[in-house]
Amino acid sequence: MKCHEAKRHLDLFMDGELSVPENLKVLEHLNLCRPCADLYEGEKSLRALLRARAGSETAPAGLAERLLAEEAPAASPVASFPRRRWLSVAAAAGFFLVMSILVFTTPAEMPRAFATELSTKHKETHEGFCGIHREDSLCLCARCSADPDHADRRFFQRRVSYEVCSHDLKDLGYQMIGVQVWPHRGRPVCWTVYRDAAGSTITHGLVATKIAMEPGPLLVCDGVDRPVVMTPSSGGMTCVFVFDSEPEAQRFRDAKRLK
């Protein structure tokens, strides 16, 4: 997909009106094209600001009566600009300035907010994708996948242009049960779900962006209810693990020799 095609599809992409294959094409282009990704972030921030402002504004008292009165023919009054109107003009100019700043700057990724989003995704995908037939996800159980060996790699290779890291958690008793690709800030997240015999889940995501991090190779954030471990990955990406509980996160850190 070229830049002009991605820009033409951007509004439909943000409104959720594209098909799954078209969504993946737009995501792939945004991952490879920084100017288009910046444009997407600006559009998203502008939409959020407009929604917040529209939701907080209330109609002035008597507006409906004035509008009804204006429907009747009346002589055009001489244009005047009282103080209240000048204040409205100044407020509109300030609002335009804020929107311009949001459009032409990309906000930094905040680890704690991202950890909360990942924690929610962990809860949504806790049971894997068994019986779910969608283009963006794949169940790796014997009933749903005829050839589960390396199926995760083949799944990701068809959807992203870079190598996706794979982690063997069998030493902790976890088996890979499903994979998925979902968008975050205009870039794909390659998501893997692991489960053990007791029904505990570890989810892993490779995020195609560099999350703001504190000094050191490891950053731990508390999500909504569960711990999230983030580590820098190659190519300016971020490798993330989400756990059901702190004891499981500690067991993982001990096994992988992370402090």
XYZ file of N, CA and C in Angstrom:
777
model
N 0.847 -1.190 0.000
C 0.000 0.000 0.000
C 0.884 1.242 0.000
N 0.576 2.210 -0.899
C 1.347 3.442 -1.001
C 0.762 4.505 -0.067
N 1.536 5.599 0.078
C 1.143 6.637 1.036
C -0.231 7.218 0.708
N -0.482 7.527 -0.582
C -1.761 8.147 -0.925
C -2.927 7.189 -0.675
N -2.691 5.886 -0.833
C -3.741 4.908 -0.544
C -4.003 4.826 0.958
N -2.913 4.826 1.745
C -3.069 4.762 3.201
C -3.820 5.983 3.727
N -3.494 7.174 3.195
C -4.172 8.390 3.647
C -5.649 8.372 3.256
N -5.937 7.794 2.078
C -7.333 7.715 1.641
C -8.151 6.776 2.533
N -7.483 5.739 3.065
C -8.165 4.761 3.911
C -8.129 5.130 5.391
N -7.421 6.219 5.755
C -7.156 6.494 7.169
C -8.434 6.733 7.969
N -9.358 7.556 7.420
C -10.599 7.836 8.149
C -11.425 6.570 8.341
N -11.512 5.750 7.284
C -12.263 4.498 7.394
C -11.605 3.561 8.402
N -10.253 3.575 8.433
C -9.512 2.742 9.383
C -9.812 3.166 10.820
N -9.816 4.476 11.066
C -10.064 4.976 12.415
C -11.526 4.781 12.830
N -12.435 4.734 11.842
C -13.852 4.516 12.144
C -14.210 3.045 12.236
N -13.230 2.147 11.967
C -13.488 0.717 12.036
C -14.359 0.197 10.914
N -14.294 0.839 9.733
C -15.166 0.458 8.627
C -14.441 -0.341 7.551
N -13.169 -0.668 7.761
C -12.428 -1.463 6.786
C -12.552 -2.942 7.119
N -12.337 -3.769 6.106
C -12.301 -5.209 6.340
C -11.000 -5.571 7.045
N -10.917 -6.785 7.577
C -9.710 -7.210 8.288
C -8.481 -7.170 7.381
N -8.522 -7.691 6.136
C -7.333 -7.595 5.264
C -6.918 -6.153 5.002
N -7.909 -5.249 4.790
C -7.576 -3.842 4.559
C -6.969 -3.223 5.812
N -7.503 -3.571 6.987
C -6.924 -3.081 8.248
C -5.465 -3.478 8.375
N -5.159 -4.733 8.050
C -3.788 -5.226 8.170
C -2.867 -4.517 7.189
N -3.366 -4.211 5.975
C -2.549 -3.486 4.995
C -2.226 -2.078 5.495
N -3.227 -1.411 6.066
C -2.989 -0.067 6.602
C -2.003 -0.125 7.766
N -2.169 -1.102 8.664
C -1.249 -1.264 9.790
C 0.171 -1.501 9.312
N 0.324 -2.339 8.292
C 1.655 -2.640 7.767
C 2.309 -1.382 7.210
N 1.522 -0.566 6.489
C 2.081 0.663 5.928
C 2.456 1.645 7.037
N 1.593 1.792 8.049
C 1.898 2.707 9.149
C 3.137 2.275 9.915
N 3.383 0.974 9.970
C 4.574 0.466 10.643
C 5.842 0.807 9.876
N 5.737 0.898 8.531
C 6.920 1.121 7.703
C 7.119 2.588 7.338
N 6.078 3.398 7.424
C 6.148 4.793 6.963
C 5.952 5.735 8.151
N 7.017 6.367 8.588
C 6.952 7.256 9.747
C 6.063 8.478 9.502
N 6.139 9.174 8.329
C 5.261 10.335 8.121
C 3.784 9.980 8.216
N 3.390 8.855 7.639
C 1.980 8.448 7.708
C 1.598 8.075 9.140
N 2.526 7.447 9.874
C 2.250 7.102 11.268
C 2.068 8.366 12.108
N 2.905 9.390 11.856
C 2.757 10.650 12.580
C 1.415 11.314 12.255
N 1.027 11.240 10.972
C -0.269 11.800 10.581
C -1.407 11.085 11.296
N -1.297 9.765 11.394
C -2.330 8.979 12.089
C -2.412 9.380 13.563
N -1.259 9.527 14.226
C -1.263 9.910 15.639
C -1.882 11.287 15.829
N -1.558 12.220 14.905
C -2.141 13.552 14.996
C -3.647 13.541 14.824
N -4.118 12.770 13.840
C -5.561 12.645 13.619
C -6.253 12.048 14.844
N -5.618 11.015 15.442
C -6.227 10.364 16.599
C -6.302 11.326 17.787
N -5.225 12.098 18.005
C -5.225 13.061 19.104
C -6.260 14.153 18.876
N -6.373 14.607 17.623
C -7.350 15.649 17.298
C -8.771 15.154 17.537
N -9.052 13.932 17.129
C -10.387 13.367 17.354
C -10.705 13.275 18.846
N -9.720 12.819 19.622
C -9.939 12.693 21.062
C -10.213 14.052 21.703
N -9.456 15.075 21.260
C -9.645 16.412 21.814
C -11.012 16.969 21.444
N -11.420 16.760 20.182
C -12.722 17.252 19.742
C -13.859 16.560 20.488
N -13.709 15.227 20.707
C -14.742 14.513 21.451
C -14.842 15.034 22.887
N -13.670 15.253 23.503
C -13.671 15.742 24.882
C -14.283 17.136 24.974
N -13.933 17.988 24.002
C -14.463 19.358 24.033
C -15.963 19.371 23.748
N -16.398 18.543 22.779
C -17.825 18.497 22.447
C -18.645 17.971 23.618
N -18.065 17.020 24.361
C -18.797 16.455 25.487
C -18.880 17.391 26.679
N -17.934 18.344 26.765
C -17.908 19.234 27.929
C -18.639 20.555 27.696
N -18.912 20.887 26.433
C -19.574 22.156 26.137
C -21.085 22.036 26.359
N -21.696 23.056 26.907
C -23.152 23.115 27.057
C -23.684 24.311 26.284
N -24.877 24.170 25.770
C -25.480 25.260 25.002
C -25.780 26.443 25.919
N -25.544 27.669 25.454
C -25.859 28.843 26.274
C -27.351 28.908 26.587
N -27.675 29.481 27.726
C -29.080 29.617 28.123
C -29.829 30.479 27.111
N -31.012 30.034 26.708
C -31.832 30.803 25.776
C -31.449 30.661 24.328
N -30.515 29.750 24.003
C -30.072 29.608 22.609
C -31.219 29.149 21.714
N -32.010 28.167 22.185
C -33.106 27.651 21.363
C -34.106 28.758 21.038
N -34.451 29.592 22.035
C -35.403 30.673 21.796
C -34.862 31.674 20.779
N -33.572 31.985 20.872
C -32.984 32.941 19.928
C -32.986 32.388 18.513
N -32.692 31.078 18.378
C -32.690 30.472 17.047
C -34.085 30.485 16.437
N -35.108 30.214 17.259
C -36.479 30.260 16.752
C -36.863 31.672 16.336
N -36.414 32.648 17.111
C -36.735 34.036 16.784
C -36.062 34.474 15.497
N -34.861 33.936 15.229
C -34.128 34.319 14.022
C -34.769 33.770 12.760
N -35.638 32.747 12.897
C -36.293 32.198 11.717
C -37.294 33.184 11.125
N -37.854 34.078 11.958
C -38.799 35.071 11.460
C -38.046 36.155 10.701
N -38.631 36.707 9.583
C -37.957 37.772 8.829
C -37.714 38.979 9.721
N -36.565 39.490 9.635
C -36.224 40.664 10.433
C -35.152 41.437 9.709
N -35.104 42.719 9.994
C -34.086 43.561 9.381
C -32.725 43.164 9.898
N -31.758 43.150 8.984
C -30.405 42.752 9.361
C -29.804 43.811 10.253
N -29.402 43.439 11.466
C -28.800 44.434 12.361
C -27.392 44.786 11.907
N -26.974 45.945 12.336
C -25.608 46.365 12.040
C -24.647 45.469 12.800
N -23.620 44.973 12.082
C -22.661 44.050 12.699
C -21.963 44.725 13.867
N -21.913 44.028 14.969
C -21.220 44.544 16.143
C -20.466 43.414 16.801
N -19.448 43.740 17.504
C -18.597 42.748 18.149
C -18.473 43.091 19.630
N -19.441 42.665 20.417
C -19.342 42.940 21.854
C -18.192 42.165 22.472
N -17.959 42.465 23.743
C -16.819 41.859 24.439
C -16.923 40.341 24.473
N -18.155 39.822 24.675
C -18.318 38.368 24.754
C -17.903 37.707 23.445
N -18.239 38.364 22.299
C -17.865 37.779 21.010
C -16.356 37.799 20.816
N -15.706 38.874 21.260
C -14.243 38.906 21.152
C -13.629 37.788 21.982
N -14.194 37.518 23.146
C -13.681 36.415 23.960
C -13.865 35.077 23.251
N -14.992 34.912 22.553
C -15.228 33.673 21.809
C -14.208 33.515 20.692
N -13.913 34.625 20.001
C -12.915 34.574 18.926
C -11.549 34.197 19.484
N -11.190 34.784 20.634
C -9.898 34.462 21.244
C -9.839 33.002 21.670
N -10.954 32.494 22.223
C -10.988 31.086 22.632
C -10.850 30.167 21.429
N -11.509 30.533 20.315
C -11.406 29.714 19.102
C -9.979 29.706 18.571
N -9.315 30.868 18.627
C -7.930 30.932 18.164
C -7.021 30.067 19.033
N -7.245 30.100 20.352
C -6.448 29.254 21.241
C -6.696 27.785 20.999
N -7.958 27.438 20.739
C -8.297 26.041 20.455
C -7.617 25.571 19.173
N -7.600 26.436 18.153
C -6.932 26.093 16.897
C -5.436 25.877 17.119
N -4.823 26.698 17.971
C -3.403 26.545 18.258
C -3.123 25.209 18.929
N -3.963 24.829 19.894
C -3.785 23.543 20.578
C -3.912 22.391 19.598
N -4.912 22.457 18.709
C -5.102 21.394 17.723
C -3.907 21.291 16.788
N -3.348 22.434 16.391
C -2.185 22.415 15.507
C -0.998 21.742 16.175
N -0.808 22.028 17.457
C 0.289 21.391 18.186
C 0.093 19.890 18.243
N -1.151 19.454 18.481
C -1.428 18.018 18.567
C -1.233 17.328 17.235
N -1.599 18.003 16.137
C -1.474 17.385 14.817
C -0.025 17.212 14.420
N 0.802 18.210 14.722
C 2.176 18.187 14.237
C 3.186 17.672 15.251
N 2.716 17.168 16.374
C 3.611 16.528 17.338
C 3.034 15.191 17.732
N 3.903 14.221 17.988
C 3.478 12.886 18.401
C 3.733 12.720 19.891
N 2.703 12.481 20.699
C 2.913 12.332 22.143
C 3.746 11.112 22.467
N 4.544 11.217 23.521
C 5.395 10.093 23.919
C 4.547 8.983 24.528
N 5.004 7.772 24.326
C 4.319 6.611 24.895
C 4.607 6.547 26.393
N 3.572 6.401 27.209
C 3.738 6.330 28.649
C 3.597 4.877 29.097
N 4.607 4.327 29.765
C 4.589 2.903 30.129
C 3.388 2.491 30.969
N 2.999 3.313 31.948
C 1.908 2.890 32.830
C 0.583 2.805 32.075
N 0.312 3.767 31.196
C -0.920 3.716 30.405
C -0.909 2.512 29.478
N 0.253 2.236 28.899
C 0.361 1.089 28.006
C 0.192 -0.216 28.784
N 0.739 -0.266 30.004
C 0.587 -1.463 30.834
C -0.881 -1.731 31.149
N -1.643 -0.683 31.381
C -3.075 -0.850 31.641
C -3.788 -1.415 30.422
N -3.424 -0.920 29.243
C -4.025 -1.438 28.007
C -3.681 -2.914 27.812
N -2.419 -3.265 28.063
C -1.999 -4.657 27.907
C -2.680 -5.562 28.927
N -2.868 -5.065 30.135
C -3.543 -5.848 31.164
C -4.979 -6.163 30.753
N -5.640 -5.189 30.149
C -6.998 -5.416 29.641
C -6.993 -6.446 28.521
N -6.011 -6.352 27.627
C -5.915 -7.316 26.527
C -5.620 -8.715 27.057
N -4.809 -8.804 28.095
C -4.509 -10.094 28.728
C -5.799 -10.757 29.224
N -6.656 -9.969 29.841
C -7.923 -10.502 30.348
C -8.821 -10.952 29.204
N -8.856 -10.175 28.109
C -9.717 -10.506 26.969
C -9.290 -11.799 26.288
N -7.984 -12.058 26.236
C -7.476 -13.225 25.496
C -7.045 -14.352 26.426
N -7.488 -14.316 27.670
C -7.029 -15.267 28.685
C -7.291 -16.716 28.288
N -8.397 -16.983 27.611
C -8.759 -18.351 27.240
C -8.244 -18.745 25.860
N -7.501 -17.865 25.190
C -7.019 -18.177 23.846
C -8.080 -17.904 22.797
N -7.971 -18.577 21.650
C -8.853 -18.294 20.520
C -9.523 -19.552 19.985
N -9.703 -20.537 20.822
C -10.296 -21.804 20.387
C -11.729 -21.578 19.907
N -12.013 -22.039 18.698
C -13.342 -21.874 18.125
C -13.599 -20.520 17.518
N -12.626 -19.606 17.592
C -12.774 -18.264 17.015
C -12.081 -18.257 15.655
N -12.817 -18.030 14.605
C -12.262 -18.061 13.256
C -12.229 -16.633 12.708
N -11.070 -15.992 12.884
C -10.897 -14.623 12.410
C -9.549 -14.505 11.737
N -9.442 -13.482 10.868
C -8.208 -13.293 10.116
C -7.060 -12.835 11.007
N -7.381 -12.157 12.127
C -6.328 -11.572 12.956
C -5.874 -12.471 14.098
N -6.416 -13.693 14.219
C -6.034 -14.573 15.325
C -6.015 -16.024 14.870
N -5.309 -16.865 15.660
C -5.172 -18.282 15.310
C -5.050 -19.102 16.586
N -5.882 -20.135 16.717
C -5.774 -21.080 17.825
C -4.778 -22.173 17.447
N -3.922 -22.558 18.394
C -2.880 -23.549 18.126
C -3.163 -24.894 18.785
N -4.382 -25.109 19.266
C -4.687 -26.405 19.863
C -4.832 -27.461 18.763
N -4.771 -28.740 19.146
C -4.813 -29.831 18.166
C -6.134 -29.863 17.409
N -7.205 -29.399 18.034
C -8.510 -29.431 17.379
C -8.638 -28.364 16.293
N -8.014 -27.200 16.514
C -8.158 -26.085 15.567
C -7.027 -26.005 14.551
N -5.841 -26.519 14.887
C -4.678 -26.390 14.008
C -4.154 -27.772 13.647
N -4.162 -28.073 12.334
C -3.695 -29.387 11.884
C -2.187 -29.519 12.010
N -1.461 -28.406 11.922
C 0.002 -28.429 11.984
C 0.472 -27.308 12.910
N 0.409 -27.517 14.230
C 0.745 -26.442 15.168
C 2.231 -26.104 15.244
N 3.124 -26.993 14.767
C 4.555 -26.726 14.828
C 4.904 -25.520 13.960
N 5.476 -24.513 14.580
C 5.904 -23.279 13.910
C 4.744 -22.536 13.252
N 3.510 -22.883 13.602
C 2.361 -22.178 13.023
C 2.347 -20.714 13.441
N 2.872 -20.430 14.641
C 2.911 -19.040 15.085
C 3.817 -18.204 14.194
N 4.967 -18.752 13.807
C 5.889 -18.017 12.936
C 5.255 -17.763 11.569
N 4.627 -18.795 11.018
C 3.983 -18.629 9.712
C 2.863 -17.591 9.788
N 2.121 -17.589 10.893
C 1.034 -16.625 11.077
C 1.573 -15.193 11.078
N 2.634 -14.948 11.859
C 3.189 -13.596 11.944
C 3.884 -13.185 10.645
N 4.552 -14.126 9.973
C 5.249 -13.798 8.729
C 4.290 -13.300 7.657
N 3.059 -13.772 7.670
C 2.077 -13.335 6.674
C 1.505 -11.954 6.999
N 1.762 -11.442 8.194
C 1.110 -10.202 8.609
C 2.055 -9.051 8.919
N 3.308 -9.336 9.222
C 4.287 -8.271 9.460
C 5.555 -8.576 8.674
N 6.338 -7.539 8.415
C 7.517 -7.694 7.561
C 8.798 -7.954 8.350
N 8.721 -8.032 9.673
C 9.917 -8.223 10.486
C 9.827 -9.535 11.266
N 10.960 -9.959 11.805
C 11.021 -11.204 12.569
C 10.395 -10.998 13.950
N 9.492 -11.889 14.320
C 8.821 -11.812 15.618
C 9.467 -12.815 16.569
N 9.881 -12.340 17.739
C 10.550 -13.226 18.690
C 9.573 -14.264 19.238
N 10.090 -15.468 19.470
C 9.288 -16.557 20.025
C 9.951 -17.034 21.310
N 9.176 -17.256 22.354
C 9.721 -17.613 23.663
C 9.203 -18.984 24.099
N 10.124 -19.836 24.505
C 9.781 -21.172 24.990
C 9.612 -21.108 26.510
N 8.390 -21.289 26.982
C 8.097 -21.221 28.417
C 7.767 -22.590 28.995
N 8.215 -23.645 28.311
C 7.920 -24.998 28.790
C 8.592 -25.285 30.127
N 9.733 -24.621 30.395
C 10.397 -24.838 31.681
C 9.554 -24.318 32.843
N 8.606 -23.419 32.544
C 7.687 -22.914 33.564
C 6.344 -23.644 33.528
N 6.220 -24.612 32.613
C 4.975 -25.377 32.508
C 3.937 -24.775 31.584
N 4.342 -23.800 30.758
C 3.385 -23.121 29.888
C 3.539 -23.576 28.438
N 2.400 -23.780 27.765
C 2.362 -24.128 26.352
C 1.706 -22.985 25.570
N 2.188 -22.765 24.348
C 1.597 -21.755 23.482
C 0.242 -22.261 22.965
N -0.821 -21.453 23.142
C -2.151 -21.905 22.716
C -2.794 -21.010 21.658
N -2.220 -19.838 21.390
C -2.836 -18.974 20.387
C -2.011 -17.745 20.088
N -2.248 -17.163 18.908
C -1.536 -15.949 18.481
C -2.545 -14.984 17.862
N -2.160 -13.708 17.867
C -3.049 -12.672 17.342
C -2.220 -11.459 16.941
N -2.741 -10.654 16.013
C -2.160 -9.351 15.684
C -3.242 -8.299 15.895
N -2.931 -7.255 16.688
C -3.896 -6.179 16.927
C -3.165 -4.839 16.918
N -3.871 -3.738 16.611
C -3.207 -2.444 16.446
C -3.038 -1.680 17.749
N -1.908 -0.983 17.852
C -1.657 -0.072 18.969
C -0.946 1.157 18.423
N -1.599 2.325 18.535
C -1.034 3.588 18.042
C -0.609 3.472 16.582
N -1.398 2.765 15.782
C -1.125 2.651 14.358
C -0.100 1.616 13.979
N 0.390 0.839 14.954
C 1.380 -0.197 14.662
C 0.887 -1.545 15.182
N 1.288 -2.644 14.507
C 0.790 -3.953 14.939
C 1.477 -4.444 16.209
N 0.717 -5.127 17.049
C 1.247 -5.850 18.205
C 1.097 -7.337 17.921
N 2.216 -8.070 17.928
C 2.199 -9.519 17.715
C 2.028 -10.189 19.078
N 0.886 -10.788 19.300
C 0.425 -11.227 20.617
C 0.404 -12.749 20.690
N 0.979 -13.321 21.758
C 1.012 -14.772 21.952
C 0.448 -15.107 23.330
N -0.380 -16.153 23.395
C -1.014 -16.574 24.647
C -0.458 -17.938 25.055
N 0.019 -18.030 26.304
C 0.537 -19.285 26.880
C -0.345 -19.681 28.069
N -0.572 -21.001 28.242
C -1.332 -21.485 29.404
C -0.640 -22.699 30.005
N -0.864 -22.900 31.328
C -0.343 -24.101 31.973
C -1.501 -25.028 32.354
N -1.177 -26.168 32.951
C -2.196 -27.170 33.272
C -3.200 -26.668 34.301
N -2.790 -25.701 35.124
C -3.687 -25.166 36.153
C -4.612 -24.073 35.625
N -4.435 -23.679 34.349
C -5.275 -22.644 33.764
C -4.728 -21.242 33.901
N -3.496 -21.106 34.407
C -2.865 -19.784 34.481
C -2.376 -19.379 33.091
N -2.342 -18.089 32.845
C -1.988 -17.578 31.521
C -0.857 -16.561 31.609
N 0.060 -16.652 30.652
C 1.054 -15.607 30.399
C 0.834 -15.153 28.963
N 0.746 -13.848 28.752
C 0.647 -13.326 27.391
C 1.912 -12.554 27.060
N 2.307 -12.619 25.798
C 3.513 -11.941 25.326
C 3.164 -11.099 24.109
N 3.699 -9.896 24.064
C 3.488 -9.032 22.915
C 4.786 -8.417 22.439
N 4.978 -8.398 21.122
C 6.081 -7.646 20.524
C 5.478 -6.399 19.904
N 5.865 -5.242 20.441
C 5.291 -3.970 20.034
C 6.266 -3.265 19.108
N 5.785 -2.863 17.940
C 6.662 -2.276 16.929
C 6.906 -0.796 17.192
N 7.197 -0.453 18.428
C 7.561 0.909 18.795
C 8.368 0.850 20.081
N 9.144 1.871 20.349
C 9.958 1.909 21.559
C 9.188 2.627 22.655
N 8.848 1.894 23.702
C 8.140 2.491 24.828
C 9.143 3.270 25.678
N 8.721 4.463 26.173
C 9.601 5.244 27.039
C 9.973 4.416 28.259
N 11.271 4.281 28.526
C 11.717 3.390 29.598
C 12.667 4.092 30.556
N 12.679 3.609 31.767
C 13.648 4.071 32.748
C 15.001 3.444 32.436
N 16.089 3.996 32.980
C 17.403 3.389 32.739
C 17.435 1.931 33.167
N 18.105 1.113 32.384
C 18.187 -0.314 32.696
C 17.430 -1.141 31.682
N 17.698 -2.430 31.644
C 17.108 -3.282 30.612
C 15.689 -3.738 30.899
N 15.156 -3.475 32.084
C 13.854 -4.031 32.449
C 13.004 -2.976 33.141
N 11.757 -2.917 32.753
C 10.811 -2.008 33.393
C 9.586 -2.805 33.804
N 9.196 -2.708 35.058
C 8.020 -3.425 35.547
C 6.938 -2.406 35.867
N 5.762 -2.575 35.286
C 4.624 -1.709 35.564
C 3.475 -2.543 36.079
N 2.728 -2.029 37.022
C 1.517 -2.702 37.469
C 0.369 -2.285 36.568
N -0.317 -3.266 36.007
C -1.481 -2.988 35.191
C -2.707 -2.802 36.069
N -3.872 -3.115 35.530
C -5.099 -2.958 36.303
C -5.092 -3.883 37.510
N -4.831 -5.164 37.298
C -4.790 -6.138 38.395
C -3.535 -6.993 38.371
N -2.766 -6.913 37.342
C -1.701 -7.898 37.134
C -0.408 -7.215 36.681
N 0.743 -7.825 36.980
C 2.022 -7.209 36.626
C 2.324 -7.317 35.137
N 3.015 -6.312 34.627
C 3.435 -6.245 33.230
C 4.935 -5.993 33.207
N 5.667 -6.825 32.478
C 7.119 -6.696 32.384
C 7.476 -6.285 30.963
N 8.192 -5.169 30.810
C 8.596 -4.669 29.495
C 10.112 -4.677 29.385
N 10.621 -5.125 28.259
C 12.056 -5.077 27.998
C 12.287 -4.569 26.587
N 13.338 -3.783 26.363
C 13.649 -3.346 24.999
C 13.995 -4.544 24.123
N 13.591 -4.484 22.866
C 13.914 -5.527 21.899
C 14.692 -4.907 20.749
N 15.204 -5.732 19.859
C 16.002 -5.236 18.741
C 15.136 -4.436 17.781
N 15.768 -3.554 17.030
C 15.049 -2.763 16.041
C 14.167 -1.685 16.625
N 14.444 -1.246 17.848
C 13.635 -0.202 18.464
C 12.258 -0.662 18.886
N 12.077 -1.957 19.086
C 10.788 -2.503 19.506
C 10.777 -2.768 21.014
N 9.644 -3.238 21.507
C 9.490 -3.538 22.925
C 8.875 -4.917 23.099
N 9.478 -5.714 23.973
C 8.999 -7.061 24.279
C 8.279 -7.004 25.633
N 7.048 -7.519 25.679
C 6.203 -7.368 26.860
C 5.640 -8.717 27.303
N 5.621 -8.953 28.625
C 4.974 -10.134 29.204
C 3.954 -9.666 30.244
N 2.775 -10.287 30.235
C 1.725 -9.975 31.206
C 1.374 -11.257 31.956
N 1.195 -11.148 33.279
C 1.002 -12.326 34.137
C -0.304 -12.228 34.912
N -0.805 -13.396 35.321
C -2.020 -13.433 36.139
C -1.774 -12.897 37.543
N -0.557 -13.091 38.060
C -0.288 -12.720 39.448
C 1.187 -12.389 39.623
N 1.500 -11.712 40.716
C 2.887 -11.360 41.016
C 3.754 -12.589 41.267
N 3.267 -13.646 41.963
C 4.107 -14.844 42.130
C 4.531 -15.467 40.799
N 3.623 -15.493 39.821
C 3.983 -16.039 38.508
C 4.993 -15.139 37.807
N 4.835 -13.829 37.967
C 5.799 -12.900 37.380
C 7.173 -13.079 38.021
N 7.202 -13.276 39.340
C 8.476 -13.484 40.029
C 9.123 -14.794 39.603
N 8.306 -15.841 39.415
C 8.837 -17.126 38.965
C 9.450 -16.990 37.569
N 8.814 -16.205 36.726
C 9.342 -15.944 35.388
C 10.667 -15.195 35.470
N 10.716 -14.153 36.303
C 11.943 -13.366 36.425
C 13.085 -14.215 36.976
N 12.773 -15.101 37.921
C 13.807 -15.976 38.475
C 14.326 -16.944 37.415
N 13.406 -17.510 36.625
C 13.808 -18.479 35.601
C 14.623 -17.824 34.498
N 14.275 -16.583 34.158
C 14.975 -15.872 33.087
C 16.110 -15.002 33.623
N 16.326 -15.080 34.929
C 17.406 -14.323 35.585
C 17.255 -12.824 35.373
N 16.027 -12.356 35.546
C 15.745 -10.933 35.479
C 15.544 -10.417 36.890
N 16.008 -9.231 37.167
C 15.886 -8.644 38.502
C 14.869 -7.531 38.493
